[in-house]
PDB file of C-alpha atoms in Angstrom:
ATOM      1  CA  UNK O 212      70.545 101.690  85.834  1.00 62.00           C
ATOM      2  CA  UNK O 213      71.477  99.792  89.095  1.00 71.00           C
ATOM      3  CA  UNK O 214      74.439  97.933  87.551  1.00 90.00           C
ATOM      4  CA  UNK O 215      75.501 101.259  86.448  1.00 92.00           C
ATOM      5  CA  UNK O 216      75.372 103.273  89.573  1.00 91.00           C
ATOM      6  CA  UNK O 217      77.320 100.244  91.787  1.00 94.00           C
ATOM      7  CA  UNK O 218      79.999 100.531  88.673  1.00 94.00           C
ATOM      8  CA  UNK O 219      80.302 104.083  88.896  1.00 95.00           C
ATOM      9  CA  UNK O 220      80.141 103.713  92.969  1.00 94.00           C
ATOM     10  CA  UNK O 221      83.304 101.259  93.094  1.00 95.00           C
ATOM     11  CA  UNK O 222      85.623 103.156  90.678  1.00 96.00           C
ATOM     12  CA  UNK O 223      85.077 106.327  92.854  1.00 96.00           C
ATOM     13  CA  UNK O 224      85.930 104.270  95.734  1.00 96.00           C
ATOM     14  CA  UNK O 225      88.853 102.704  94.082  1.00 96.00           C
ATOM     15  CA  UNK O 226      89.607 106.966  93.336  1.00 96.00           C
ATOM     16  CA  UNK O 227      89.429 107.976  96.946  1.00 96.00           C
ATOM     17  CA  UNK O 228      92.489 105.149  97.463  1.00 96.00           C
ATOM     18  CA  UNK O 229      94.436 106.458  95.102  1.00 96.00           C
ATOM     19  CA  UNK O 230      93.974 110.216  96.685  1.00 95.00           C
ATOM     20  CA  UNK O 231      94.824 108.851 100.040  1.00 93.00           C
ATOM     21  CA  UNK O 232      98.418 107.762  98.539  1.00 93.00           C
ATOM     22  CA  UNK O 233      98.246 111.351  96.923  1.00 89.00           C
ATOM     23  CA  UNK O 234      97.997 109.345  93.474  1.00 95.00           C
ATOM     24  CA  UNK O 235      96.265 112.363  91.887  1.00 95.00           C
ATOM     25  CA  UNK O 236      96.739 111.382  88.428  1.00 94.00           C
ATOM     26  CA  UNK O 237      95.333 107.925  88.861  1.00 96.00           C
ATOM     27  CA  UNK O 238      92.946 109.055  91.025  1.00 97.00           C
ATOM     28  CA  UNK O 239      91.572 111.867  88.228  1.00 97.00           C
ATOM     29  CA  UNK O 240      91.363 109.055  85.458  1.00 97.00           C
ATOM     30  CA  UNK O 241      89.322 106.905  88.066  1.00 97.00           C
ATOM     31  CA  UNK O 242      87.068 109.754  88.735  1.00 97.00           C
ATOM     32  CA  UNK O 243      86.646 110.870  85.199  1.00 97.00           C
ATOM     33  CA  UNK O 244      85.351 107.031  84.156  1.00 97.00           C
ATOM     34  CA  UNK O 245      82.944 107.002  87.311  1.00 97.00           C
ATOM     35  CA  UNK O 246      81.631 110.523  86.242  1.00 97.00           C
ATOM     36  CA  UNK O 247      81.198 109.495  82.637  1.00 96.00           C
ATOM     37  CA  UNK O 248      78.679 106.940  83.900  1.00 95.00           C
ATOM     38  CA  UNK O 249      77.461 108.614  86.742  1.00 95.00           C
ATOM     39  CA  UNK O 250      77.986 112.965  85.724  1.00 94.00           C
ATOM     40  CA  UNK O 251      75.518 114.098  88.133  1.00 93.00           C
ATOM     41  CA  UNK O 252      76.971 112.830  91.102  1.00 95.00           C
ATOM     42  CA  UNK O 253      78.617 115.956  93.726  1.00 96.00           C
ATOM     43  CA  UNK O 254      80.904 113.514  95.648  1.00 96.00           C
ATOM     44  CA  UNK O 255      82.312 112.759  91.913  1.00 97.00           C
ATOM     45  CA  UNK O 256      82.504 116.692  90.823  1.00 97.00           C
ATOM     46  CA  UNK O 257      83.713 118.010  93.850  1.00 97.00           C
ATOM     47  CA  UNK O 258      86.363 115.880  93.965  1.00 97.00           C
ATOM     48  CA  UNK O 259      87.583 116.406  90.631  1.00 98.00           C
ATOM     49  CA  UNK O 260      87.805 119.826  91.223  1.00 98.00           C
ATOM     50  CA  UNK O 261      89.347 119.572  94.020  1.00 97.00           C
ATOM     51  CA  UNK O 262      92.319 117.231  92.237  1.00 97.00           C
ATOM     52  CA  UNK O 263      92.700 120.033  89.420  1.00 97.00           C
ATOM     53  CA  UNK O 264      93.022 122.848  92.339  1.00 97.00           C
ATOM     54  CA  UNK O 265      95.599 120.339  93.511  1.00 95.00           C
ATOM     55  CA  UNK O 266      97.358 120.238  90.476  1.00 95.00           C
ATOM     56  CA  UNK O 267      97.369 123.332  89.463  1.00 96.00           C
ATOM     57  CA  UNK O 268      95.566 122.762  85.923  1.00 97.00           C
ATOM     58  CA  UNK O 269      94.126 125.853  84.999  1.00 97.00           C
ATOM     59  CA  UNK O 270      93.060 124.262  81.796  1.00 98.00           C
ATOM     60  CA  UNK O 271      91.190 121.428  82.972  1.00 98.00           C
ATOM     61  CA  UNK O 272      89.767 123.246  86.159  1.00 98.00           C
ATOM     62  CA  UNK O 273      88.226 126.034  83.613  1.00 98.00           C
ATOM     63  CA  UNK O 274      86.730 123.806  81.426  1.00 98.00           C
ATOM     64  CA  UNK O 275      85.209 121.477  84.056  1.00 98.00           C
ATOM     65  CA  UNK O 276      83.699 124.535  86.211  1.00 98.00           C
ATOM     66  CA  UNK O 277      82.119 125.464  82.406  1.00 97.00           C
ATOM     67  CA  UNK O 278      80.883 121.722  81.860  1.00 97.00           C
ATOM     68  CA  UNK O 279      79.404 121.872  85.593  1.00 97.00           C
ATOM     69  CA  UNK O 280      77.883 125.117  85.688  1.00 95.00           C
ATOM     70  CA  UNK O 281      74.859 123.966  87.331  1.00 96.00           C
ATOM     71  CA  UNK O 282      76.776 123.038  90.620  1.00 96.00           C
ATOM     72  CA  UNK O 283      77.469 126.833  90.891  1.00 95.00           C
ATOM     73  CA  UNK O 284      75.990 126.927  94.179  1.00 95.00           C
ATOM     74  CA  UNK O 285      78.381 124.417  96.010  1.00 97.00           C
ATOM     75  CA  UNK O 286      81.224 125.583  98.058  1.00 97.00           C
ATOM     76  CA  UNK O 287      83.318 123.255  95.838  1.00 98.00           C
ATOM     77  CA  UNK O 288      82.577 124.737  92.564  1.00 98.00           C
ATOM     78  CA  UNK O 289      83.148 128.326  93.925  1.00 98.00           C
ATOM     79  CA  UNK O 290      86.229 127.856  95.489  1.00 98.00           C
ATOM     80  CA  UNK O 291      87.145 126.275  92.234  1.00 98.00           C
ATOM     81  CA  UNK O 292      86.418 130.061  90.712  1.00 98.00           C
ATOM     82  CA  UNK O 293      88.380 131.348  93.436  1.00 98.00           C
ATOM     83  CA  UNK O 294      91.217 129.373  92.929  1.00 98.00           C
ATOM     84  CA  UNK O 295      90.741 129.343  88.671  1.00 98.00           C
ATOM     85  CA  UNK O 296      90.944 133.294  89.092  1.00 98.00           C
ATOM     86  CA  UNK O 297      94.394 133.445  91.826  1.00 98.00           C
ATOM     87  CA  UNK O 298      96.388 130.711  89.152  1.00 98.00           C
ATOM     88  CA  UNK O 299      95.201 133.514  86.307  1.00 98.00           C
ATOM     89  CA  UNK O 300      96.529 136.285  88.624  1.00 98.00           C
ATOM     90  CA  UNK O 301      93.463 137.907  89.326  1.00 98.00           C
ATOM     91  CA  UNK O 302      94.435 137.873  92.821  1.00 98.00           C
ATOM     92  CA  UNK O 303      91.936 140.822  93.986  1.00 98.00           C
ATOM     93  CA  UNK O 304      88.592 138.779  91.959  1.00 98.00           C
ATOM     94  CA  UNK O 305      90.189 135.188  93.572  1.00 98.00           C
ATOM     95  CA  UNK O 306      89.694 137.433  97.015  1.00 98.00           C
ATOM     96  CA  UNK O 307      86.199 138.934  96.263  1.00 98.00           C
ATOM     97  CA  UNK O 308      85.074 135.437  95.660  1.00 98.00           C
ATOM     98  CA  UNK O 309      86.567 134.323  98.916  1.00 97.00           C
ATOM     99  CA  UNK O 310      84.496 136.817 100.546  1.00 96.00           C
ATOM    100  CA  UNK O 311      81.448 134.677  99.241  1.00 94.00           C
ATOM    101  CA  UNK O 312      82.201 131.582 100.154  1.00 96.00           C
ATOM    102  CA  UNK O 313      80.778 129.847 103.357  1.00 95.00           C
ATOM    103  CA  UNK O 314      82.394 126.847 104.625  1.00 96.00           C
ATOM    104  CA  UNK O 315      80.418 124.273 106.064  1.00 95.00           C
ATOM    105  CA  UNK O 316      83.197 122.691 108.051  1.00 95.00           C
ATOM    106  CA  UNK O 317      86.845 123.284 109.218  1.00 94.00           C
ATOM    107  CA  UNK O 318      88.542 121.847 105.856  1.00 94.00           C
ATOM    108  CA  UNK O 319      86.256 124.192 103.610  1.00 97.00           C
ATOM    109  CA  UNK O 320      87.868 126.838 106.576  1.00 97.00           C
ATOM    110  CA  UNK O 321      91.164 126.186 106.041  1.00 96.00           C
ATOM    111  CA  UNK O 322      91.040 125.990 102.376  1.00 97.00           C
ATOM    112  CA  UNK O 323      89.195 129.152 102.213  1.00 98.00           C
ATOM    113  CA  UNK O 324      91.890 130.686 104.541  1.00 97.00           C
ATOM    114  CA  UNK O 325      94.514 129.109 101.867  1.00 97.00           C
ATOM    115  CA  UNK O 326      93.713 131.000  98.963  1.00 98.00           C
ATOM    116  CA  UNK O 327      93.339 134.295 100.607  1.00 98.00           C
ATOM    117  CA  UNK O 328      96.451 133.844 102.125  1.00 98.00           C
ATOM    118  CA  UNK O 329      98.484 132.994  98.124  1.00 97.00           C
ATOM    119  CA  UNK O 330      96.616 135.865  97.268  1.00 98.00           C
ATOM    120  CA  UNK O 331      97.338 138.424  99.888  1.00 98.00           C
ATOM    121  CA  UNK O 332     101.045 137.587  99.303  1.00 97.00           C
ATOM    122  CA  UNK O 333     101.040 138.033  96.055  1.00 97.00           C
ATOM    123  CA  UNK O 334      99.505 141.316  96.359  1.00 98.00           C
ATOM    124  CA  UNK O 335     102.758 141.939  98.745  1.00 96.00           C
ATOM    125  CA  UNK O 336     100.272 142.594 102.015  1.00 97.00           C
ATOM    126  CA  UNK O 337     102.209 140.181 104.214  1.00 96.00           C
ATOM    127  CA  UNK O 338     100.501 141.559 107.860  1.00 96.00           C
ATOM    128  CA  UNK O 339      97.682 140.101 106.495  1.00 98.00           C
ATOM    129  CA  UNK O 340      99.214 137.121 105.656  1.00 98.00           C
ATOM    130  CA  UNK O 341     100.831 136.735 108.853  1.00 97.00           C
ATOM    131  CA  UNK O 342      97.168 137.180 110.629  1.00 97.00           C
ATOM    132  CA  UNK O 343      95.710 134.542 108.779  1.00 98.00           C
ATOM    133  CA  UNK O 344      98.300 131.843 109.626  1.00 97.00           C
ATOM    134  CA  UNK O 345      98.442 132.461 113.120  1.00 96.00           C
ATOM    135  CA  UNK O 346      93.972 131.895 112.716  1.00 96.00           C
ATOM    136  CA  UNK O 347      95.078 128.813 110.647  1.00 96.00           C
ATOM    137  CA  UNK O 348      97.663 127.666 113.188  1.00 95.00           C
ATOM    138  CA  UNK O 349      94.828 128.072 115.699  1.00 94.00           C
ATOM    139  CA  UNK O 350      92.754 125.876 113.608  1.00 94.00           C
ATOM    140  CA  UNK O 351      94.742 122.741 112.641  1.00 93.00           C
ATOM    141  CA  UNK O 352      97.712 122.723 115.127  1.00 90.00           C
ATOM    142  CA  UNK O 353      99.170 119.650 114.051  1.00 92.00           C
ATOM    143  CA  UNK O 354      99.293 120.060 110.320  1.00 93.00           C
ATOM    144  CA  UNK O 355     102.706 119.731 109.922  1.00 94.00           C
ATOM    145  CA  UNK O 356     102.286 121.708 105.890  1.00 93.00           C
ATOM    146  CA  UNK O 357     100.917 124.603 107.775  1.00 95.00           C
ATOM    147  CA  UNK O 358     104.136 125.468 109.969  1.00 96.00           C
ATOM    148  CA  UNK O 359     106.425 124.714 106.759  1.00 96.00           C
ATOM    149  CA  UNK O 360     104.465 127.376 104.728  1.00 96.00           C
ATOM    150  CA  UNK O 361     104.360 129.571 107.524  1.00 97.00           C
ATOM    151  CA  UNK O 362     108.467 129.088 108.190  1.00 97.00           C
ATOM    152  CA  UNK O 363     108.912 129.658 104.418  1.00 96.00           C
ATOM    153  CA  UNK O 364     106.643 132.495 104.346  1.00 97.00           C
ATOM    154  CA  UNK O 365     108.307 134.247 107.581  1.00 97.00           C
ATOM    155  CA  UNK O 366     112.000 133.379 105.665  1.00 96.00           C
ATOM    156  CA  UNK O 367     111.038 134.847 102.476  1.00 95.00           C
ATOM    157  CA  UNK O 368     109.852 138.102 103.789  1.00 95.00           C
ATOM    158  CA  UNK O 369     113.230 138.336 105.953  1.00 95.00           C
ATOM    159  CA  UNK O 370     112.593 136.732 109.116  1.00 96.00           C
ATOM    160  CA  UNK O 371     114.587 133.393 109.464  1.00 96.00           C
ATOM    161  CA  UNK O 372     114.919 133.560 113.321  1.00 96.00           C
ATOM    162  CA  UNK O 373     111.472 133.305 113.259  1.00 97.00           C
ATOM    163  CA  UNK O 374     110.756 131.341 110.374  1.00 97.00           C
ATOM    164  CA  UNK O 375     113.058 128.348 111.963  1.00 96.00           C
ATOM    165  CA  UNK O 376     110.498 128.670 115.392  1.00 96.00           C
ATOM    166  CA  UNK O 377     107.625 127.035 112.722  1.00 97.00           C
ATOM    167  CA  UNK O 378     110.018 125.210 110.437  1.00 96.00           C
ATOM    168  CA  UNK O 379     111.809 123.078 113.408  1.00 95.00           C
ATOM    169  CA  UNK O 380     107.733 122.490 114.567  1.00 96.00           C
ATOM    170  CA  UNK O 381     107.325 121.180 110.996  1.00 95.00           C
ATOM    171  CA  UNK O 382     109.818 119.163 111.797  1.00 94.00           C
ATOM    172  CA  UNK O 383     108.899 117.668 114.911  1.00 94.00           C
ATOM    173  CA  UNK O 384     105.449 116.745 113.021  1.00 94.00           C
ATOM    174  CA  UNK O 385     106.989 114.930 110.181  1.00 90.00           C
ATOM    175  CA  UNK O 386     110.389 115.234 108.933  1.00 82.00           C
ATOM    176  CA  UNK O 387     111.057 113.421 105.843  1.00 83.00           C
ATOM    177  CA  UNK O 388     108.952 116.144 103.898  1.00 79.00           C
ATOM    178  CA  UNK O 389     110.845 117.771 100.922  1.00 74.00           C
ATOM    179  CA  UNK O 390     112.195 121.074 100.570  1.00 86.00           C
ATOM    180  CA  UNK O 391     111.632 121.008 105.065  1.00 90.00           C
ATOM    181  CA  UNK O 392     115.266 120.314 105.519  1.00 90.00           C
ATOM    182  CA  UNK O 393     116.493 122.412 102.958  1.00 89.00           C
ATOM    183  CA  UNK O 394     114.730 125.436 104.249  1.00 92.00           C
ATOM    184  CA  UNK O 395     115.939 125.045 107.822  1.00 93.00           C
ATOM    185  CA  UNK O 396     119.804 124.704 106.428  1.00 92.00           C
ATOM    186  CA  UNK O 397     118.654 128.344 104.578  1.00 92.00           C
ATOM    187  CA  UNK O 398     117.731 129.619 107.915  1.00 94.00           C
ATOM    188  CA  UNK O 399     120.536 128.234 109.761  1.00 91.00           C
ATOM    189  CA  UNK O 400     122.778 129.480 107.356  1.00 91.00           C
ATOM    190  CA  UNK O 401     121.568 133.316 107.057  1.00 92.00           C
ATOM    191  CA  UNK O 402     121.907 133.088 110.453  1.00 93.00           C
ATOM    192  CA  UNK O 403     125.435 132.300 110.864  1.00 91.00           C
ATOM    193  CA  UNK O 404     124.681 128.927 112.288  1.00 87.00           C
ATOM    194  CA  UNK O 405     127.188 127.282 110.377  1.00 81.00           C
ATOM    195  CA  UNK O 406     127.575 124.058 111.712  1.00 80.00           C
ATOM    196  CA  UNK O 407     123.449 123.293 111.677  1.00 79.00           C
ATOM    197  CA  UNK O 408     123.134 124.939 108.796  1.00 74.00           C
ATOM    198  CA  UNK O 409     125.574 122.844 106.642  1.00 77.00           C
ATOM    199  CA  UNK O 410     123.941 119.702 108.773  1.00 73.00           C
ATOM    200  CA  UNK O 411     120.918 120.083 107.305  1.00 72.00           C
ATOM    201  CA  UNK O 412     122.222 121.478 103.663  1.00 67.00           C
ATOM    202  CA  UNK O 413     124.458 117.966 102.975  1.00 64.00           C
ATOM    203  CA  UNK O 414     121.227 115.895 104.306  1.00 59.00           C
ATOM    204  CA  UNK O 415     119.557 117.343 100.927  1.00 55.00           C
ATOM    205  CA  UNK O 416     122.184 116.431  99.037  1.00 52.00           C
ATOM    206  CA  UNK O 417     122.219 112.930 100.183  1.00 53.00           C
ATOM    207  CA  UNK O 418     118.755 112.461  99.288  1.00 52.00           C
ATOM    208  CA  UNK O 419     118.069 113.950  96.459  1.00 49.00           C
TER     209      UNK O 419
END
C-alpha cells in the first residue's frame, strides 16, 4: 500500500512539471496513471479537472465530474459544473452555479470571476462584463492574460482606443504572447494609425 501511494505521489509530481511548461496533455496522462493507483486522492481530481476546463473537453470533463460525484462538495468539482454547463451554452445555469461557489483563495476568485465574465458576454451584457474586469484587474494587476482579454474584449465591442490602453499594458507584461501583437495592429489600424498599425501587422507575419 506504501509502495503504491509513493508511486502514485511521484507521477503527480512529475504531472505538476509538465503543467508548469503548460504540457497539458502530458500532464493529463501523468495524472490519469497516478489516479488509477491512487483515485481517491483531491490534489489528483482537482487537477484533472482543472486540465479538462483548460482544454476545453466537454467530453472528458462530463464524464469525470460523473465518475467523481462524491467530490461534489469541492470548489473544484463545482466550478467544473459551471464551466461543463457555459462550453454546453447554458450560459444562465453556468451563472446560477457561479452564484454557489465560494472561493477559498484569490485563484478560486479569479476563476470564479472568469466564467461569469464568458458567460455574461455571451449573453451580450457587456456593462457587466466590463465591471468584472476592472474587480479582476484590481485583483491580479500583473497578469499580463487579464489586460489582453480585457483589450480584446473592449475591441470587440467597438472600443479600440480603449482596448489598446490594456493591450499595450499586456504588452509591457510580456510581449511575445500570440494573437497580443496582432490585436494591437487591429487597433492601430481601425484607428487610422497606419504606420503602428502595419508595424505590428508584418511582426505577425514574420512569426507565424
Amino acid at each position: 500500500m506504501k509502495n503504491t501511494f509513493e508511486k502514485s505521489k511521484k507521477i503527480f509530481l512529475e504531472a505538476l512539471k509538465c503543467l508548469v511548461n503548460e504540457d497539458f496533455n502530458s500532464a493529463e496522462r501523468k495524472l490519469l496513471e497516478s489516479y488509477r493507483l491512487t483515485p481517491n486522492r483531491i490534489s489528483i481530481i482537482s487537477n484533472l479537472i482543472q486540465i479538462y476546463i483548460k482544454l476545453e473537453d466537454s467530453t472528458k470533463l462530463k464524464n469525470f465530474l460523473k465518475k467523481n460525484d462524491n467530490f461534489n462538495d469541492t470548489f473544484d468539482y463545482k466550478v467544473g459544473l459551471g464551466f461543463l454547463e457555459y462550453f454546453e451554452k447554458n450560459h444562465e445555469e453556468s451563472l446560477n452555479i457561479c452564484k454557489d461557489l465560494k472561493p477559498q483563495n484569490l485563484k478560486q476568485k479569479v476563476q470564479t470571476i472568469n466564467l461569469k465574465i464568458k458567460n455574461l458576454d455571451e449573453l451580450n451584457k457587456f456593462d457587466d462584463v466590463i465591471s468584472l474586469y476592472d474587480e479582476i484587474l484590481l485583483i491580479e494587476k500583473d497578469n499580463y492574460i487579464n489586460f489582453y482579454n480585457f483589450g480584446t474584449f473592449l475591441y470587440k465591442t467597438g472600443d479600440p482606443k480603449k482596448a489598446l490602453k490594456y493591450l499595450y499594458k499586456a504588452f509591457d507584461l510580456k510581449n511575445d504572447f500570440p494573437g497580443l501583437k496582432w490585436n494591437i495592429s487591429l487597433c492601430e489600424l481601425k484607428l487610422g494609425n497606419f504606420k503602428k498599425g502595419f508595424s505590428y501587422y508584418n511582426y505577425r507575419w514574420k512569426n507565424k
